[in-house]
Tab-separated table of C-alpha atoms in Angstrom:
chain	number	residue	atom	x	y	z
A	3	UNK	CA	11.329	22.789	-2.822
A	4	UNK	CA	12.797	21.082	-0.060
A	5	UNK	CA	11.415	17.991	1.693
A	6	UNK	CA	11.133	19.781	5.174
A	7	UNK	CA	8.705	22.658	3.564
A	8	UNK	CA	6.942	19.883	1.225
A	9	UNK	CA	6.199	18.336	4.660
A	10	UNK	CA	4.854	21.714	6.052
A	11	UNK	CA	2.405	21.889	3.413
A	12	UNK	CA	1.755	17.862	3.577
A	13	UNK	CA	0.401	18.660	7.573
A	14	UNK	CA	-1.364	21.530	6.645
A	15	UNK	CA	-3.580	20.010	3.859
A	16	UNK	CA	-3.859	16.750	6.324
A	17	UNK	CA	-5.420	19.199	9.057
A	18	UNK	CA	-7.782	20.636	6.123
A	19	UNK	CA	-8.729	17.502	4.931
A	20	UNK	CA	-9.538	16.256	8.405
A	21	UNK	CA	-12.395	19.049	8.616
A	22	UNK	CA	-14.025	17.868	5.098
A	23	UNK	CA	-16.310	14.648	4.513
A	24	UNK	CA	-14.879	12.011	2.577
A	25	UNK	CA	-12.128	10.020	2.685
A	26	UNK	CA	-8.839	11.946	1.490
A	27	UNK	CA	-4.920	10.802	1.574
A	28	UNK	CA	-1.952	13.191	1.329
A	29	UNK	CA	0.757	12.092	-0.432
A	30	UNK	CA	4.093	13.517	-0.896
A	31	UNK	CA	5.395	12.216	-4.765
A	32	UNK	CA	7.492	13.825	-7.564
A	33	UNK	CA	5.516	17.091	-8.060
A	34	UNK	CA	5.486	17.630	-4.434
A	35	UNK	CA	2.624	16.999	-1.578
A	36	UNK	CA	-0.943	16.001	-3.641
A	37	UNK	CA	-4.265	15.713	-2.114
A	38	UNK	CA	-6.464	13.236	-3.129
A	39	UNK	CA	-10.194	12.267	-2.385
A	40	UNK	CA	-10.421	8.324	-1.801
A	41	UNK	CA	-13.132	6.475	-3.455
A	42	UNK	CA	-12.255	2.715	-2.300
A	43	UNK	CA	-14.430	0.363	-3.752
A	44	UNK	CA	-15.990	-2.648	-1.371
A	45	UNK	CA	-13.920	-5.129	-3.480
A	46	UNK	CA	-10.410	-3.115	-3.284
A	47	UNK	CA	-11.367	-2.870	0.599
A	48	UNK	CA	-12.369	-6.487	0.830
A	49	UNK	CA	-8.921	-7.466	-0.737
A	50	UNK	CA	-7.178	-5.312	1.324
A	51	UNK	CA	-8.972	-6.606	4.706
A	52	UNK	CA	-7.949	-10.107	3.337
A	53	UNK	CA	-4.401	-9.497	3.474
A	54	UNK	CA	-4.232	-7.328	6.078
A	55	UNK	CA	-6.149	-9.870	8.169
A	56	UNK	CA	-3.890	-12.764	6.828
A	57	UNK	CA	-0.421	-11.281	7.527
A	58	UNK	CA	-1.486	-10.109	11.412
A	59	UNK	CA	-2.211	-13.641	11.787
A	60	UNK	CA	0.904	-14.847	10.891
A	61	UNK	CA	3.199	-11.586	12.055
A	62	UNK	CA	2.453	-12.363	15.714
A	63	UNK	CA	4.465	-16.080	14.886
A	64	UNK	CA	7.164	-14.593	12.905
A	65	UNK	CA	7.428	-10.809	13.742
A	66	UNK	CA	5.963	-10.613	17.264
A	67	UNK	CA	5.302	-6.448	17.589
A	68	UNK	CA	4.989	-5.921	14.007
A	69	UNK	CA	1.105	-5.480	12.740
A	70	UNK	CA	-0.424	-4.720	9.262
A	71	UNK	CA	-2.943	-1.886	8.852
A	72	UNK	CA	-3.834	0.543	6.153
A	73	UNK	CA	-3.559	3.895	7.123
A	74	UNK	CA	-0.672	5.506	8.304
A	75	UNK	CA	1.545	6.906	5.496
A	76	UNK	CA	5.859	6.068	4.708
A	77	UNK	CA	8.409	8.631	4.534
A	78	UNK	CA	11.405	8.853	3.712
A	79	UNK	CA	12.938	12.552	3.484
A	80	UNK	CA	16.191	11.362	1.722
A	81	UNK	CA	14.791	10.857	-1.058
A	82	UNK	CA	11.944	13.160	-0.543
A	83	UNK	CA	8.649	11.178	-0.915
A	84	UNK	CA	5.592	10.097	1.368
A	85	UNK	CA	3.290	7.526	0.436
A	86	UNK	CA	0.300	5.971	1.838
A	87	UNK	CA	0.174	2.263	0.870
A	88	UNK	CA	-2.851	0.110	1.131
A	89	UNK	CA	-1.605	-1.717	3.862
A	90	UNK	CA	1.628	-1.746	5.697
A	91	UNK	CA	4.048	-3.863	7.749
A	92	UNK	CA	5.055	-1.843	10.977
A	93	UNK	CA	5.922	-1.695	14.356
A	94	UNK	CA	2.608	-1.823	16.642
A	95	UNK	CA	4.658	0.802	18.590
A	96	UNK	CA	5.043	3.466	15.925
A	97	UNK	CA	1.192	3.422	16.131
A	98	UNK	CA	0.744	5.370	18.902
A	99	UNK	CA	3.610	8.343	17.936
A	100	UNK	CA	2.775	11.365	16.844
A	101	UNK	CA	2.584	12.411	13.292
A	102	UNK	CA	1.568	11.555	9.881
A	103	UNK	CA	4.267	9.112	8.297
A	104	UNK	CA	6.322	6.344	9.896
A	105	UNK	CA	9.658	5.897	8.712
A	106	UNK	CA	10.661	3.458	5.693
A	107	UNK	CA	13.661	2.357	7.753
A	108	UNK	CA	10.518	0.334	10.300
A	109	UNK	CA	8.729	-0.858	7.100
A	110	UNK	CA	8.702	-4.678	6.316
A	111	UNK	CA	6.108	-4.836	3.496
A	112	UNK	CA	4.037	-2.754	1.610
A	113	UNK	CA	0.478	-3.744	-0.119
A	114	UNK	CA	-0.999	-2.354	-3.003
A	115	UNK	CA	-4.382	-2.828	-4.929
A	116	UNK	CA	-4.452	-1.071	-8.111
A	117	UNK	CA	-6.638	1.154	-8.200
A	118	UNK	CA	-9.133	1.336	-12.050
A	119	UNK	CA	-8.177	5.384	-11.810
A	120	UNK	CA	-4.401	5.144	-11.860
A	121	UNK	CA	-2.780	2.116	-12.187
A	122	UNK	CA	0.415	3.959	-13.376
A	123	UNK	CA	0.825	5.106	-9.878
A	124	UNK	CA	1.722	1.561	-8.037
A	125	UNK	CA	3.124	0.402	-11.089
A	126	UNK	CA	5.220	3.173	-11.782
A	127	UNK	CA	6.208	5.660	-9.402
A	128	UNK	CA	5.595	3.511	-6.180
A	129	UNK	CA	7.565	0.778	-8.087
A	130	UNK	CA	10.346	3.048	-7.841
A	131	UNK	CA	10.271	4.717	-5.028
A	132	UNK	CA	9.449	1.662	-2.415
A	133	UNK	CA	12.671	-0.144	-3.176
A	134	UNK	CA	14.758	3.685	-2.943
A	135	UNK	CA	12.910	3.678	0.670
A	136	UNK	CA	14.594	0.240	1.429
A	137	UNK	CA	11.248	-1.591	1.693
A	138	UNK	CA	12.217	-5.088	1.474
A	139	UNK	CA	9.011	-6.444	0.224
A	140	UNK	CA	6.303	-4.776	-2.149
A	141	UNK	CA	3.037	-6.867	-3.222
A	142	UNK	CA	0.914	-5.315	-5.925
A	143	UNK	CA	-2.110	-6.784	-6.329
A	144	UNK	CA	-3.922	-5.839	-9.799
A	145	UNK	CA	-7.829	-6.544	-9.749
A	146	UNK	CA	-8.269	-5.421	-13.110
A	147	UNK	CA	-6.199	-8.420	-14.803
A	148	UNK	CA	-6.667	-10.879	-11.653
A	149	UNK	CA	-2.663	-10.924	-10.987
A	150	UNK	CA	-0.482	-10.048	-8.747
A	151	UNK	CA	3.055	-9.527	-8.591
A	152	UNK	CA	5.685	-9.657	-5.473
A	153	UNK	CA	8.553	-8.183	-5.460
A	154	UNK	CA	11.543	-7.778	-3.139
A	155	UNK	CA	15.457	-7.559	-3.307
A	156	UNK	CA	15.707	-3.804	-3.390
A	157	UNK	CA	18.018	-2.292	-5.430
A	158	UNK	CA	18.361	1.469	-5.909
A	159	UNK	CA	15.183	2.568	-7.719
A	160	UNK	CA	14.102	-1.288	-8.200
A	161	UNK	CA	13.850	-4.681	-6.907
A	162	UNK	CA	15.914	-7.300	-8.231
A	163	UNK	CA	13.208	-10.068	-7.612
A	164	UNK	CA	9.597	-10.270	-9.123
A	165	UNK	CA	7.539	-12.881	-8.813
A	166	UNK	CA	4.293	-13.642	-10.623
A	167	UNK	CA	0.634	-14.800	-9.442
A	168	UNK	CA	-2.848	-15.107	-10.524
A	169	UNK	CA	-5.893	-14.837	-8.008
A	170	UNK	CA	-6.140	-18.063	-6.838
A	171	UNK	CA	-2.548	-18.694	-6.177
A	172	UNK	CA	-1.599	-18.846	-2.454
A	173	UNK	CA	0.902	-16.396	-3.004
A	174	UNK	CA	4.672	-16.480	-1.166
A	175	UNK	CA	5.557	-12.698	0.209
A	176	UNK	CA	8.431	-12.445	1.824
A	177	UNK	CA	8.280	-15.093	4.787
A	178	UNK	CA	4.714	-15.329	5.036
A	179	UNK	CA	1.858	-16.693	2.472
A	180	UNK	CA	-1.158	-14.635	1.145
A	181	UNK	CA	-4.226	-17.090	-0.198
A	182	UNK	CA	-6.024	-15.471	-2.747
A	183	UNK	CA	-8.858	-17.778	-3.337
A	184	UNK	CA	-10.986	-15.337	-2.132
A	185	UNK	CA	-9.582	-12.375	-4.382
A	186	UNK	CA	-11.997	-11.111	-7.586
A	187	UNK	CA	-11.438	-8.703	-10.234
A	188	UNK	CA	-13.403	-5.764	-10.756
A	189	UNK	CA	-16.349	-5.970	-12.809
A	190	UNK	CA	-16.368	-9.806	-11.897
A	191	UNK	CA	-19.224	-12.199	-10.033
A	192	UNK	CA	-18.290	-14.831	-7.485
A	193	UNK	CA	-18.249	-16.977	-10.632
A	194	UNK	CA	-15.953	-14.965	-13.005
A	195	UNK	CA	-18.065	-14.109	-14.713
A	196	UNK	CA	-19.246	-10.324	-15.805
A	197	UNK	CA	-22.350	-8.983	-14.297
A	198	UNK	CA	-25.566	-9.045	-16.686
């Protein structure tokens, strides 16, 4: 099927979805567009506020215009694929366009916090796909193991360039810094250690 009609179909289960309770994402990957229901933990949202919150802070220094925000989805027909990171590096402006999906040629930076479910999905087929959209910088942040890794360089289906972290680390992205002090694993207290 053909990106244009897997679109179609993306837009018409958006406008579904959009009538049901619950959170839900549409996604447009190998097998086509998916629909998925969206359970986000408080800790996966807490990260993600965290680093969201962090790089508008310093975008407005170094990329005046550009904001981060979880929500809107990337496309990139090309290759045929939508995604909907956790949080995003865009244009303020593209906010207010029509639509579902911004275009991967506006994207800076893409977050994601593995999620228990389906890790294999930012591991593996967003690992791949992100750096075929041109994204220059990808930051997966893994609260099952307490690491994170960056990654930029792209390079066909990959990035030539991964760096490393654990929570704690104040973590280098691209030209901004992400502390992560704050960051826990699931199934972790304050302390590190597992609940009772």
């Amino acid at each position: 099927m053909d990106y244009a009609r897997m679109r179609v179909i993306a837009e018409q289960l958006e406008a579904c979805a959009e009538r049901w309770e619950g959170a839900w994402s549409v996604e447009i990957g190998p097998s086509g567009p998916v629909l998925a229901m969206v359970y986000p933990s408080k800790r996966r949202q807490g990260m993600i506020r965290r680093v969201r919150d962090q790089l508008d802070e310093q975008l407005s220094l170094t990329r005046p215009g550009y904001v981060c925000v979880n929500g809107p989805g990337i496309e990139h027909p090309a290759i045929g694929r939508m995604r909907r990171p956790d949080a995003v590096v865009i244009p303020e402006a593209v906010l207010d366009e029509e639509g579902l999906a911004v275009d991967a040629t506006q994207v800076l930076a893409v977050v994601e916090i593995v999620s228990p479910s389906n890790p294999n999905n930012d591991y593996g087929e967003k690992l791949a796909e992100y750096p075929a959209m041109g994204i220059p910088h990808c930051m997966i942040v893994d609260p099952r193991t307490g690491t994170i890794e960056v990654h930029s360089s792209p390079c066909g289906s990959h990035y030539g360039d991964k760096d490393p972290y654990i929570f704690g680390d104040t973590v280098p992205f691209g030209p901004w810094t992400v502390d992560t002090s704050a960051f826990r694993r699931y199934g972790r207290d304050r302390d590190g250690s597992s609940p009772s």
